[in-house]
Amino acid sequence: MRVLGIDPGTNITGYGIVEIQKGRITGLAFGEIKTPHASLPHCLKSIYDELMLIVREWNPDAIAIEDVFYGKNVRSLIKQGQARGVAMLVAPHNNIPVYEYTPLEVKKAVVGYGRAEKSQVQFMVKAILNLPEVPPVDASDALAVAICHSHCMKAGPR
């Protein structure tokens, strides 16, 4: 099973592809979609277009996406929600189920502690996937979401 993990954001959207085979999880690819300093509609289009290319290249069986974090200010929440909606739209356009995980669930699955720091998540992602170096923050968060899905395998898409 191949999972595309997404950490949505209007400035930077992280992505990570993992594969689960015979109980082993392997990191296949990761990166960050950095949007140009343009209008919000152009940023959202850029996120959508890049994720569509990633899906076509890697053909994931599932998309795992981080849910909105409630502690941010309202303006940030709205922008994050817009980026999240665009990222989620990629799934039905490619007949891929979507699974959502809260930041608490992701951190607990990857680090074992729901209030872990970003650096702890990065370190554990590197260790779990046996990567040669620590991925950038947003890519690491996306890989963590994919790892969370591989551990949780929720009962079905939401």
PDB file of C-alpha atoms in Angstrom, residues 48 52 55-56 63 85-98:
ATOM      1  CA  TYR A  48      -3.476  21.645  -6.549  1.00  0.00           C
ATOM      2  CA  MET A  52      -1.929  16.284  -9.067  1.00  0.00           C
ATOM      3  CA  VAL A  55      -0.367  11.657  -7.498  1.00  0.00           C
ATOM      4  CA  ARG A  56       0.136  10.848 -11.181  1.00  0.00           C
ATOM      5  CA  ILE A  63      -4.131  10.149   0.993  1.00  0.00           C
ATOM      6  CA  GLY A  85      -9.612  21.833   0.844  1.00  0.00           C
ATOM      7  CA  VAL A  86      -7.575  22.132  -2.345  1.00  0.00           C
ATOM      8  CA  ALA A  87      -5.352  19.239  -1.237  1.00  0.00           C
ATOM      9  CA  MET A  88      -8.393  17.108  -0.432  1.00  0.00           C
ATOM     10  CA  LEU A  89      -9.913  17.857  -3.849  1.00  0.00           C
ATOM     11  CA  VAL A  90      -7.040  15.964  -5.465  1.00  0.00           C
ATOM     12  CA  ALA A  91      -8.338  12.706  -3.943  1.00  0.00           C
ATOM     13  CA  PRO A  92     -11.777  12.399  -5.578  1.00  0.00           C
ATOM     14  CA  HIS A  93     -10.346  13.589  -8.891  1.00  0.00           C
ATOM     15  CA  ASN A  94      -8.137  10.493  -8.762  1.00  0.00           C
ATOM     16  CA  ASN A  95     -10.526   8.087  -6.964  1.00  0.00           C
ATOM     17  CA  ILE A  96      -8.305   7.899  -3.883  1.00  0.00           C
ATOM     18  CA  PRO A  97      -9.736   7.653  -0.355  1.00  0.00           C
ATOM     19  CA  VAL A  98      -8.837  10.420   2.120  1.00  0.00           C
TER      20      VAL A  98
END
